[in-house]
PDB file of C-alpha atoms in Angstrom:
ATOM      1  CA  UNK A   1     166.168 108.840  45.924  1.00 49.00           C
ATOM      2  CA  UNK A   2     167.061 112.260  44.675  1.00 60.00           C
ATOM      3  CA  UNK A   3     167.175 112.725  40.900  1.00 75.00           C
ATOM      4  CA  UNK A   4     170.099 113.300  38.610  1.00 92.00           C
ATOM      5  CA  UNK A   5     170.543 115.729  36.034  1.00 93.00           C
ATOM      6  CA  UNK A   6     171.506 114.215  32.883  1.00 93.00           C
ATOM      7  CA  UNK A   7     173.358 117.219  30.754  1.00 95.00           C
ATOM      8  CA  UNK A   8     173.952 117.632  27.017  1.00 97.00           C
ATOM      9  CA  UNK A   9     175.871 120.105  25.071  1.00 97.00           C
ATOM     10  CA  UNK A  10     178.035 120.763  22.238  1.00 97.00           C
ATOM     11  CA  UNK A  11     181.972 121.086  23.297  1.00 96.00           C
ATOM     12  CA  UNK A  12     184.171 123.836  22.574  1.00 94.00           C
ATOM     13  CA  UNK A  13     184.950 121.831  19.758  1.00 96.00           C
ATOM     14  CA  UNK A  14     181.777 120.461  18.634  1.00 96.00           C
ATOM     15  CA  UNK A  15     179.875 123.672  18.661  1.00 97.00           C
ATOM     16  CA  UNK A  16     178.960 124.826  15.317  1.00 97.00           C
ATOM     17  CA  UNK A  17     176.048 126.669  14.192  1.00 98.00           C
ATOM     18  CA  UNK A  18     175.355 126.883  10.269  1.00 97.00           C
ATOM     19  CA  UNK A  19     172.999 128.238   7.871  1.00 98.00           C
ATOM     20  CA  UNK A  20     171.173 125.231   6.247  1.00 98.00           C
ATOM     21  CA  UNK A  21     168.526 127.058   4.277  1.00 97.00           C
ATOM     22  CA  UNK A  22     169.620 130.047   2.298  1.00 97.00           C
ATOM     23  CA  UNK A  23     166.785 131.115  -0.300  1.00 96.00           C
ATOM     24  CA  UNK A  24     164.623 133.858  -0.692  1.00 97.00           C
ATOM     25  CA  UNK A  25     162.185 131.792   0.387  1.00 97.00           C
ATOM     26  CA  UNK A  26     163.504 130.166   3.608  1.00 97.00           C
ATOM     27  CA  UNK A  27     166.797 130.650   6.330  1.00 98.00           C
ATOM     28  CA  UNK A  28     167.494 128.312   8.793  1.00 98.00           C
ATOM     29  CA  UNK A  29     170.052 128.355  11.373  1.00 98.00           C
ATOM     30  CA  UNK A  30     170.896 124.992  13.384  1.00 98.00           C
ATOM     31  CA  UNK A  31     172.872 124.162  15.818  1.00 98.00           C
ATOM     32  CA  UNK A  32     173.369 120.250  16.828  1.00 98.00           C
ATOM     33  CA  UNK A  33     173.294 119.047  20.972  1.00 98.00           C
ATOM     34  CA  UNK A  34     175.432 115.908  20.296  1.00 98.00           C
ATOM     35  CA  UNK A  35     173.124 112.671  21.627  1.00 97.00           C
ATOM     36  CA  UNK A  36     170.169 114.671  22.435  1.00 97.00           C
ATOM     37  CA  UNK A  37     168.855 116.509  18.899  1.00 97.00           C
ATOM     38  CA  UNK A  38     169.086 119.673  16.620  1.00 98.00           C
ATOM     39  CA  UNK A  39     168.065 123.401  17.641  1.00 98.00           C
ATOM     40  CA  UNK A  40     166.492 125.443  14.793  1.00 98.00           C
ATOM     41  CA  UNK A  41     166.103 129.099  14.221  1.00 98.00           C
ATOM     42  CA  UNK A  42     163.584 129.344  10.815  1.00 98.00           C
ATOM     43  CA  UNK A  43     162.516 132.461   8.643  1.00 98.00           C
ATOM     44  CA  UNK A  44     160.058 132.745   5.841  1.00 97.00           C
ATOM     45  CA  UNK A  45     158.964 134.797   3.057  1.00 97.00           C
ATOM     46  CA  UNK A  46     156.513 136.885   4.457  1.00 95.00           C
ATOM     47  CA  UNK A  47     154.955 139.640   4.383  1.00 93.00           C
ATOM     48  CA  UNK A  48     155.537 140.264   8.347  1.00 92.00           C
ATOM     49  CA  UNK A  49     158.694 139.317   9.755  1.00 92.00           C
ATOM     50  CA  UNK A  50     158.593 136.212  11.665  1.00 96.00           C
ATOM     51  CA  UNK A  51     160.781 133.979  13.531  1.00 98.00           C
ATOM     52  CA  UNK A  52     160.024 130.735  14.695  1.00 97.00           C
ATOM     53  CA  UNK A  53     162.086 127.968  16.623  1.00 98.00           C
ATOM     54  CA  UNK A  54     162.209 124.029  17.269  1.00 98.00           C
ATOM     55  CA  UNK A  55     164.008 121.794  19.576  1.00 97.00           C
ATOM     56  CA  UNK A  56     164.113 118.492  17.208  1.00 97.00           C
ATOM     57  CA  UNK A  57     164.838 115.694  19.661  1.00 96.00           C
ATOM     58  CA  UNK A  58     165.990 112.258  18.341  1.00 95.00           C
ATOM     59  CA  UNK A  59     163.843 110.711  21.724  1.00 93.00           C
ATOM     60  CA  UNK A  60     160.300 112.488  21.115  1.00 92.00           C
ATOM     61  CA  UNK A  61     158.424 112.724  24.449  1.00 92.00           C
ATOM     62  CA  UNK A  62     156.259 110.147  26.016  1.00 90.00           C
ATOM     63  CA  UNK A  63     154.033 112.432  27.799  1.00 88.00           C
ATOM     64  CA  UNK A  64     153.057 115.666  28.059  1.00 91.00           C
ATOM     65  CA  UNK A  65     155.343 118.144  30.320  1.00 90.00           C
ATOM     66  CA  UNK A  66     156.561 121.501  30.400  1.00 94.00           C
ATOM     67  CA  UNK A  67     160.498 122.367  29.976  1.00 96.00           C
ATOM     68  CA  UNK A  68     161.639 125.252  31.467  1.00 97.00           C
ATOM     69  CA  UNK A  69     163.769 127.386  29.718  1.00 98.00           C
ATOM     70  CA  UNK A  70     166.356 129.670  31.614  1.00 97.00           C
ATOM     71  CA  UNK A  71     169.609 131.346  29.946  1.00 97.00           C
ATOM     72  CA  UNK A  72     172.841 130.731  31.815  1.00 96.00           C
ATOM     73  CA  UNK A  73     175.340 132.930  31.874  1.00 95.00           C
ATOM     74  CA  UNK A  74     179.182 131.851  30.726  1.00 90.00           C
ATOM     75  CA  UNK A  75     181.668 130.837  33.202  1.00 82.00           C
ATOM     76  CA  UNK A  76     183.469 134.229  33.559  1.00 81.00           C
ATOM     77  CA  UNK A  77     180.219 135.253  35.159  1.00 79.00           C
ATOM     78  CA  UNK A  78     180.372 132.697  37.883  1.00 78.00           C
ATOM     79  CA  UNK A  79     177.705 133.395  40.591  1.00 81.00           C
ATOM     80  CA  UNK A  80     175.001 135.121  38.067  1.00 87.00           C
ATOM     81  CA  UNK A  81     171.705 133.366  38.296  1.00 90.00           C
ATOM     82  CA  UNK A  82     169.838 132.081  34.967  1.00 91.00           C
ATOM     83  CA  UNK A  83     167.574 134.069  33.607  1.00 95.00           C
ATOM     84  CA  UNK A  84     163.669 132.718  33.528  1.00 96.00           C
ATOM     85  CA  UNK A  85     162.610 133.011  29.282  1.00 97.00           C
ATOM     86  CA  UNK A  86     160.048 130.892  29.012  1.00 96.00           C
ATOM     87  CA  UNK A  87     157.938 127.671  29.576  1.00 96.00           C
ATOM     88  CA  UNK A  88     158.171 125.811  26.327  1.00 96.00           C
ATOM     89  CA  UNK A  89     155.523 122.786  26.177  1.00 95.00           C
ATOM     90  CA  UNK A  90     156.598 119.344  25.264  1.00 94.00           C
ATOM     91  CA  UNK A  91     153.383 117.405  23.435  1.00 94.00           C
ATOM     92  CA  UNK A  92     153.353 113.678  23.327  1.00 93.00           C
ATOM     93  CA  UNK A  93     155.545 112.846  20.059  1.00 93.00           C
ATOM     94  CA  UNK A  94     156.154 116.273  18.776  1.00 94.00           C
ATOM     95  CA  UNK A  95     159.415 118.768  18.952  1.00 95.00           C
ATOM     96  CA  UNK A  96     159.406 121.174  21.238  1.00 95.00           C
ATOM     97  CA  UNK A  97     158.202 124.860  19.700  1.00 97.00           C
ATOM     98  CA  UNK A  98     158.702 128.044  20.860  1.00 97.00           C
ATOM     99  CA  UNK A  99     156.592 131.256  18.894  1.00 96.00           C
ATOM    100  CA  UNK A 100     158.529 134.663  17.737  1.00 96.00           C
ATOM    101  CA  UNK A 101     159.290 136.870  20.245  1.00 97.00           C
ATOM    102  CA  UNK A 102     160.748 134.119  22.601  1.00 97.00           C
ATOM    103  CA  UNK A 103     162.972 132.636  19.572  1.00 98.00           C
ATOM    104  CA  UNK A 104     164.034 136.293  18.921  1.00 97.00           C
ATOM    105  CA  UNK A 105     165.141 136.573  23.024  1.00 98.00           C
ATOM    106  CA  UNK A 106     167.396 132.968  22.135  1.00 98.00           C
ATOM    107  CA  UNK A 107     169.126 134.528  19.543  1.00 98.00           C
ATOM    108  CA  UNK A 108     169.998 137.618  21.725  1.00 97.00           C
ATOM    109  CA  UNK A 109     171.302 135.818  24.952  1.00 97.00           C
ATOM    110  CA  UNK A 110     173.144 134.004  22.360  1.00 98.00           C
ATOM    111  CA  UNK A 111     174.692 136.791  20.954  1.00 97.00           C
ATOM    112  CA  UNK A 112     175.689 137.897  24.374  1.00 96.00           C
ATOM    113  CA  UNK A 113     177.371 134.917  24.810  1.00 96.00           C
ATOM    114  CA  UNK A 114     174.436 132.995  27.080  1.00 97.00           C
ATOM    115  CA  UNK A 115     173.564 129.405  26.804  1.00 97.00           C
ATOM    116  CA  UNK A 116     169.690 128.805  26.681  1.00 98.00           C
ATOM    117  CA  UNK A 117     169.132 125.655  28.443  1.00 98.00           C
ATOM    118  CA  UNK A 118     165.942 123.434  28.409  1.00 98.00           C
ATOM    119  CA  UNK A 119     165.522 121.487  31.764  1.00 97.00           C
ATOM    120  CA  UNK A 120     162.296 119.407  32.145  1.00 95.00           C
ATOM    121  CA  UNK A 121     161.762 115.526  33.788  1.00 93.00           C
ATOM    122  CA  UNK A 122     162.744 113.011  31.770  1.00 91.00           C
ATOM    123  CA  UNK A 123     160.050 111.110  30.219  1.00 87.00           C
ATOM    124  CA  UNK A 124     161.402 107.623  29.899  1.00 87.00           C
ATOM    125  CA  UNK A 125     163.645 107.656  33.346  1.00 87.00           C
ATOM    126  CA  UNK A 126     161.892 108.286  36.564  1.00 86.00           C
ATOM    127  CA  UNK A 127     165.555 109.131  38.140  1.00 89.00           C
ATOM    128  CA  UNK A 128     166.365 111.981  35.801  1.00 92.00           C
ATOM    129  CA  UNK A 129     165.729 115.292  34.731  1.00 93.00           C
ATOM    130  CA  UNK A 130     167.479 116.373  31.587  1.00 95.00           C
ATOM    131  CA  UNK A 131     169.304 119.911  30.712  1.00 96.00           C
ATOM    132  CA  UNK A 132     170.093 120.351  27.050  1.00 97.00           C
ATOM    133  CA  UNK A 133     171.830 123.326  26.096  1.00 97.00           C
ATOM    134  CA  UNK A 134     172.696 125.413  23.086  1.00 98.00           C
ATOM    135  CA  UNK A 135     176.512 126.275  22.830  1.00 97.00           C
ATOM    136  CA  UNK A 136     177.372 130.430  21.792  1.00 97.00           C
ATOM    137  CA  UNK A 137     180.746 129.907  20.994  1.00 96.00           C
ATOM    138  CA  UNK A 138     181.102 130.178  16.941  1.00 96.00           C
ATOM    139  CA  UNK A 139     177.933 131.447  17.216  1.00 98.00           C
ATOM    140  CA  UNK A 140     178.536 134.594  15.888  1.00 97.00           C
ATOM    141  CA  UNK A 141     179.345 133.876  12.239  1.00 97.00           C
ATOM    142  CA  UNK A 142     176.352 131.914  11.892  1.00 97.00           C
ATOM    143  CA  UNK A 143     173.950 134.249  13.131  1.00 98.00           C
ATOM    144  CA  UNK A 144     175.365 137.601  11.128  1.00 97.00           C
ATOM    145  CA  UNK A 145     174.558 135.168   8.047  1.00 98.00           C
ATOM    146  CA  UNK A 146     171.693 133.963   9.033  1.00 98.00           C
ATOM    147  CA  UNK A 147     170.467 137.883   9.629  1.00 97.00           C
ATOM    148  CA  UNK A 148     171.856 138.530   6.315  1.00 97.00           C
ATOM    149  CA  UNK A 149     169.595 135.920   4.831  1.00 98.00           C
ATOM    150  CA  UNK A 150     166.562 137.117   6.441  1.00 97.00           C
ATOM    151  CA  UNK A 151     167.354 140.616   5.120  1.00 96.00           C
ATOM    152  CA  UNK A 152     166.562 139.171   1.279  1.00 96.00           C
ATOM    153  CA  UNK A 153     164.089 137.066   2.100  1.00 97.00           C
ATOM    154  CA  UNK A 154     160.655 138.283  -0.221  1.00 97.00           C
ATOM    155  CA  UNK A 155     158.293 140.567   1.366  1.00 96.00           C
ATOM    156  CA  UNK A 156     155.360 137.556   0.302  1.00 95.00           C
ATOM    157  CA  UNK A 157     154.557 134.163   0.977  1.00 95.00           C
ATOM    158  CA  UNK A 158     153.117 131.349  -1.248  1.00 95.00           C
ATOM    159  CA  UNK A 159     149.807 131.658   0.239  1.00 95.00           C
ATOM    160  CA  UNK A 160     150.278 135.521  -0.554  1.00 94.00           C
ATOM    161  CA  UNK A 161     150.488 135.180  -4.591  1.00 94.00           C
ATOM    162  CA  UNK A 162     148.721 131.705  -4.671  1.00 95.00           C
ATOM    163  CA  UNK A 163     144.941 132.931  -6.037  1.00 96.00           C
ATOM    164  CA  UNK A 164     146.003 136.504  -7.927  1.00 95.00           C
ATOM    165  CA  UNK A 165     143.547 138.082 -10.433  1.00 94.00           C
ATOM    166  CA  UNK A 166     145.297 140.457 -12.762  1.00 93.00           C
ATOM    167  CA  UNK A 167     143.807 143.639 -14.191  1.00 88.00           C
ATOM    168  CA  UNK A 168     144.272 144.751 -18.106  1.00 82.00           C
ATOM    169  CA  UNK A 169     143.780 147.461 -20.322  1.00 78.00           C
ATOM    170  CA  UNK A 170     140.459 147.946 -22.277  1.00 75.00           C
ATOM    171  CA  UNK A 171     140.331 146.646 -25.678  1.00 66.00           C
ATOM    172  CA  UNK A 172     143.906 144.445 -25.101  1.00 70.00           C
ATOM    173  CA  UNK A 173     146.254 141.947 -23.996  1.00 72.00           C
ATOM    174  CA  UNK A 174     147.914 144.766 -21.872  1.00 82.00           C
ATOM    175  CA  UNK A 175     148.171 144.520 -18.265  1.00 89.00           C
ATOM    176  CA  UNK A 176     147.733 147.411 -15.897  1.00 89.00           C
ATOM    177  CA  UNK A 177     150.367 148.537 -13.857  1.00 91.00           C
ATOM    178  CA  UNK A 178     149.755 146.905 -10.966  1.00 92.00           C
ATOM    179  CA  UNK A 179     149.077 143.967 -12.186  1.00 93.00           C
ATOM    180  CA  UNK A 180     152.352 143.777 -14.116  1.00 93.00           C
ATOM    181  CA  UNK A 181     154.215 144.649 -10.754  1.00 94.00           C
ATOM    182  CA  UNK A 182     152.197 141.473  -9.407  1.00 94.00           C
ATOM    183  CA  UNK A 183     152.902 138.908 -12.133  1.00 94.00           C
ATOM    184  CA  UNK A 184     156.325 140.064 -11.493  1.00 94.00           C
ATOM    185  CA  UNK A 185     156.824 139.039  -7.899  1.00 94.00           C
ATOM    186  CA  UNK A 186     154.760 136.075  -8.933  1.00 95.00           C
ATOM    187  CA  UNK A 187     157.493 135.173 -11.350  1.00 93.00           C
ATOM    188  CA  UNK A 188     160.649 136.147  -8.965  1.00 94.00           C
ATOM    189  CA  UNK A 189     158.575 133.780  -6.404  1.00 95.00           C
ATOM    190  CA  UNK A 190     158.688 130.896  -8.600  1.00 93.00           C
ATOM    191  CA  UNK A 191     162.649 131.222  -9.528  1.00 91.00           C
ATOM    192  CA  UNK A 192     163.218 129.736  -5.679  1.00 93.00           C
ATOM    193  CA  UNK A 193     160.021 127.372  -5.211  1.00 93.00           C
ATOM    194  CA  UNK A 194     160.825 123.765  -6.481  1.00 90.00           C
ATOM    195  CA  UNK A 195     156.997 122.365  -4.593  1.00 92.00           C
ATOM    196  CA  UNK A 196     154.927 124.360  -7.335  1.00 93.00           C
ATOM    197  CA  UNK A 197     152.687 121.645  -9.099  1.00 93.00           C
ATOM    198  CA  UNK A 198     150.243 123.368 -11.144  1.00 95.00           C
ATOM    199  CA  UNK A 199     149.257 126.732 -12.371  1.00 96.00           C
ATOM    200  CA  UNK A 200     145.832 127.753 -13.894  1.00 96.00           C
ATOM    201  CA  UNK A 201     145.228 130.744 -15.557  1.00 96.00           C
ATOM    202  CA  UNK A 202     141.666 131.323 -16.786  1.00 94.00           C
ATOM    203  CA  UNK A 203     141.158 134.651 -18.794  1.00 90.00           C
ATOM    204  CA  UNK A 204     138.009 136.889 -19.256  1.00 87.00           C
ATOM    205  CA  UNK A 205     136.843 139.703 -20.875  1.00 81.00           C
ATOM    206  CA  UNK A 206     134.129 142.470 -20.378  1.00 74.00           C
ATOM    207  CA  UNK A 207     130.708 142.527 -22.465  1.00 78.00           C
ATOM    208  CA  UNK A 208     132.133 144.874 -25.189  1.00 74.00           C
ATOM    209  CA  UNK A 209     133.064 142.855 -28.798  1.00 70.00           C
ATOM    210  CA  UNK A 210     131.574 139.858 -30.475  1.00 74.00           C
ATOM    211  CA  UNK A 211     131.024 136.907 -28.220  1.00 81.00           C
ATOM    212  CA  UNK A 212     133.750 135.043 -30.060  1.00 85.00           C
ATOM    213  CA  UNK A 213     136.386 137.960 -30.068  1.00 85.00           C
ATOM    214  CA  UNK A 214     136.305 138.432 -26.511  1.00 82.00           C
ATOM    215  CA  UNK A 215     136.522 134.655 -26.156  1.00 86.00           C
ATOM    216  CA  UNK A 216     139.668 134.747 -28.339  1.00 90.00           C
ATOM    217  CA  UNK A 217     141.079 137.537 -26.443  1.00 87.00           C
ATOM    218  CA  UNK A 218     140.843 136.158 -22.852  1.00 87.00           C
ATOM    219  CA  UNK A 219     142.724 133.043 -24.060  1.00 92.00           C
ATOM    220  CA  UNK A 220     145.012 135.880 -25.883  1.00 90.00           C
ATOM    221  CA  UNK A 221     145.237 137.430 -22.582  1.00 89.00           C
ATOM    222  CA  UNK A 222     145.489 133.874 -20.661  1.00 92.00           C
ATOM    223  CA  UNK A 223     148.674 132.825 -23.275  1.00 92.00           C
ATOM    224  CA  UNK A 224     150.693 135.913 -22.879  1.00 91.00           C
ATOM    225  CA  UNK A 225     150.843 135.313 -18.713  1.00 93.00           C
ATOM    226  CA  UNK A 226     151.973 131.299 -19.893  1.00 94.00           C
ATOM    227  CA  UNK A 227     154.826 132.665 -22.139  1.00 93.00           C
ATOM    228  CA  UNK A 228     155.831 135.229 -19.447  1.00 92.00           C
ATOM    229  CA  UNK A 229     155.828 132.331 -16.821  1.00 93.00           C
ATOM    230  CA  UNK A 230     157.889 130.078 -19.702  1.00 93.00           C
ATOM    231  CA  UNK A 231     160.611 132.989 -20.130  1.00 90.00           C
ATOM    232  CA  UNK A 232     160.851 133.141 -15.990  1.00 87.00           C
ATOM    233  CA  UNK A 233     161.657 129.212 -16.251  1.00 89.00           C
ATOM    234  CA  UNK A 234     158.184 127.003 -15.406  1.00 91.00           C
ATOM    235  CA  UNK A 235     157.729 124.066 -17.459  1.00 91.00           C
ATOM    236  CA  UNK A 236     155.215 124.385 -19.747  1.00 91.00           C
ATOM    237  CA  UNK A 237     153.167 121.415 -18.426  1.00 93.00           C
ATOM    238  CA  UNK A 238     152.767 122.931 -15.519  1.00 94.00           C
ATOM    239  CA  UNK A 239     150.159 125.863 -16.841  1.00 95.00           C
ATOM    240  CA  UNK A 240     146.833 125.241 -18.100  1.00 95.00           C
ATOM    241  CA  UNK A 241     145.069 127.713 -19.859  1.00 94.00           C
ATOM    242  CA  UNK A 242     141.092 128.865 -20.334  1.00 92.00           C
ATOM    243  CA  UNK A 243     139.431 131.430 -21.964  1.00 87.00           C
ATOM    244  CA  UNK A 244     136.087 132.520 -20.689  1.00 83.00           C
ATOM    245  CA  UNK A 245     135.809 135.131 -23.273  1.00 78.00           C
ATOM    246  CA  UNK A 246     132.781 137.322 -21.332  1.00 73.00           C
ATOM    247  CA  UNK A 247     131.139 134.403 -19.499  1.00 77.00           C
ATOM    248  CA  UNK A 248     131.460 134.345 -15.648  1.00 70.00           C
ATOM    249  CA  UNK A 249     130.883 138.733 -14.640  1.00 72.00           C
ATOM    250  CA  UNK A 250     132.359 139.381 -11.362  1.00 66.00           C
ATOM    251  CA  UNK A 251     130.968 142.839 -11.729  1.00 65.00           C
ATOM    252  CA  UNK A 252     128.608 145.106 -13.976  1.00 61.00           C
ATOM    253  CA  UNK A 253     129.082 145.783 -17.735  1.00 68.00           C
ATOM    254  CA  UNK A 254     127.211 149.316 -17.147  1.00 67.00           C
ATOM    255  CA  UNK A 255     130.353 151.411 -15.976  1.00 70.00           C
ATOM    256  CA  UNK A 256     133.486 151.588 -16.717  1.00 73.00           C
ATOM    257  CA  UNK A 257     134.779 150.490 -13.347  1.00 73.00           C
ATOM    258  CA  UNK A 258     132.668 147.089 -13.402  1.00 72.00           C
ATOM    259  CA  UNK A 259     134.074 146.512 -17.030  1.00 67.00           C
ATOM    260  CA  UNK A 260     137.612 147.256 -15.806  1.00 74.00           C
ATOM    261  CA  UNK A 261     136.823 144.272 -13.247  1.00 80.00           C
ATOM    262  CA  UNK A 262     135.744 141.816 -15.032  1.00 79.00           C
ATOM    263  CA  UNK A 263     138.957 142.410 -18.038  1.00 81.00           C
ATOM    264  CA  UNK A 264     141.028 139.740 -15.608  1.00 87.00           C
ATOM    265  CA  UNK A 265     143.201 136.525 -15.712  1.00 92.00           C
ATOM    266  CA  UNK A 266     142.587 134.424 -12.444  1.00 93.00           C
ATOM    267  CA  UNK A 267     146.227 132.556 -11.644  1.00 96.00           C
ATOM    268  CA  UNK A 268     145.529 129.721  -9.087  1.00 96.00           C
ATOM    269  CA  UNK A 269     148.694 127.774  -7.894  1.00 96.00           C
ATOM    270  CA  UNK A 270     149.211 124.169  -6.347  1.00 96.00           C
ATOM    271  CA  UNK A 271     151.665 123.365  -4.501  1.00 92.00           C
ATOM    272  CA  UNK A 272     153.194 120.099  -3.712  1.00 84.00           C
TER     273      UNK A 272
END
């Protein structure tokens, strides 16, 4: 018995495709295959741009298998063969994944007004193959915001700014330059991450002073990165503070580059 080919697709009607995620942090462009699942274009902050994309099926396969993914062409190009994109694997219980430059091909035979069509043997029917197909029409609007999004997302991830040691100025509570410019992407980061659990800031000091000065100062120093964290809107419960005072050298006190190291706050994050 020859197998059938069991298609679905959005209608003319049905076919929408809408930003779900619009942060700094995260875009997300979906589109939904009535009966069959969602498809999901996803950006993060990074500091590479990236692209990745998931088939979310409501029927996870059974078994492994490979889907093939061709792009057909739309009806006023009768007689135009599909073009080959890729081989997309389908793991036992898990969405279907395909890695950047593949996801970025979608999203161009989209915009050319393509359909990119998965066809692989149906796991749970031994008479069918499936062919599930994202829709381009009102595709469009959806993508130019979805580039739009991707555009502002920050040039850093969470695992970028999640262990940062900050730099200061001998003798002070006075960060360098750099490390200002850091605390401040730190803080813009945390405006647009909800999962942030706990922050620990542990201060330290160089081998110049009285032992109990420089312990007062790296708490000093310590404090003054809690109240800036405060004013950019993290609950104060969320920060714990040490002082190390000159305990704990990362570097020699014997020049004035190993002193400059060890003046530092350590920030450690946890997210959720």
């Amino acid at each position: 018995m020859s197998q059938q080919l069991r298609q679905y697709s959005a209608s003319i009607e049905q076919s929408a495709w809408q930003l779900t995620e619009k942060t700094p942090l995260l875009c997300q462009l979906e589109h939904t295959i009535p009966n069959f699942g969602n498809a999901i274009f996803q950006s993060k902050a990074s500091k590479a741009l990236n692209l990745h994309f998931e088939l979310d099926m409501l029927r996870l396969p059974d078994a492994y298998s490979l889907a093939e993914v061709l792009s057909m062409p739309p009806a006023w190009r009768a007689g135009e063969p599909g073009k080959n994109v890729a081989s997309m694997a389908l793991l036992k219980q898990f969405n279907g994944e395909l890695p950047k430059k593949t996801a970025w091909t979608l999203l161009t035979e989209l915009e050319q007004g393509y359909s990119p069509t998965f066809y692989f043997a149906d796991w749970y029917s031994p008479y069918d193959n499936v062919a599930a197909a994202l829709n381009p029409v009102k595709f469009p609007p959806g993508y130019q915001a979805f580039t739009e999004c991707v555009a502002g997302l920050l040039p850093y991830s969470f695992e970028d700014i999640a262990f940062t040691v900050l730099s200061y100025e001998s003798g002070s509570d006075q960060l360098t330059k750099e490390s200002q410019r850091r605390l401040s992407q730190i803080a813009e980061y945390l405006k647009h991450d909800p999962q942030i659990e706990a922050i620990e800031l542990q201060g330290y000091t160089d081998s110049y002073g009285g032992r109990w000065m420089n312990e007062q100062l790296s708490v000093k120093r310590a404090e003054a990165i809690k109240q800036f964290l405060a004013e950019a809107g993290v609950a104060n419960e969320k920060v714990q503070v040490e002082g190390f005072g000159e305990r704990r050298h990362v570097a020699s006190n014997q020049t004035s580059l190993g002193r400059a190291t060890n003046r530092r706050v350590v920030l450690q994050m946890a997210r959720q």
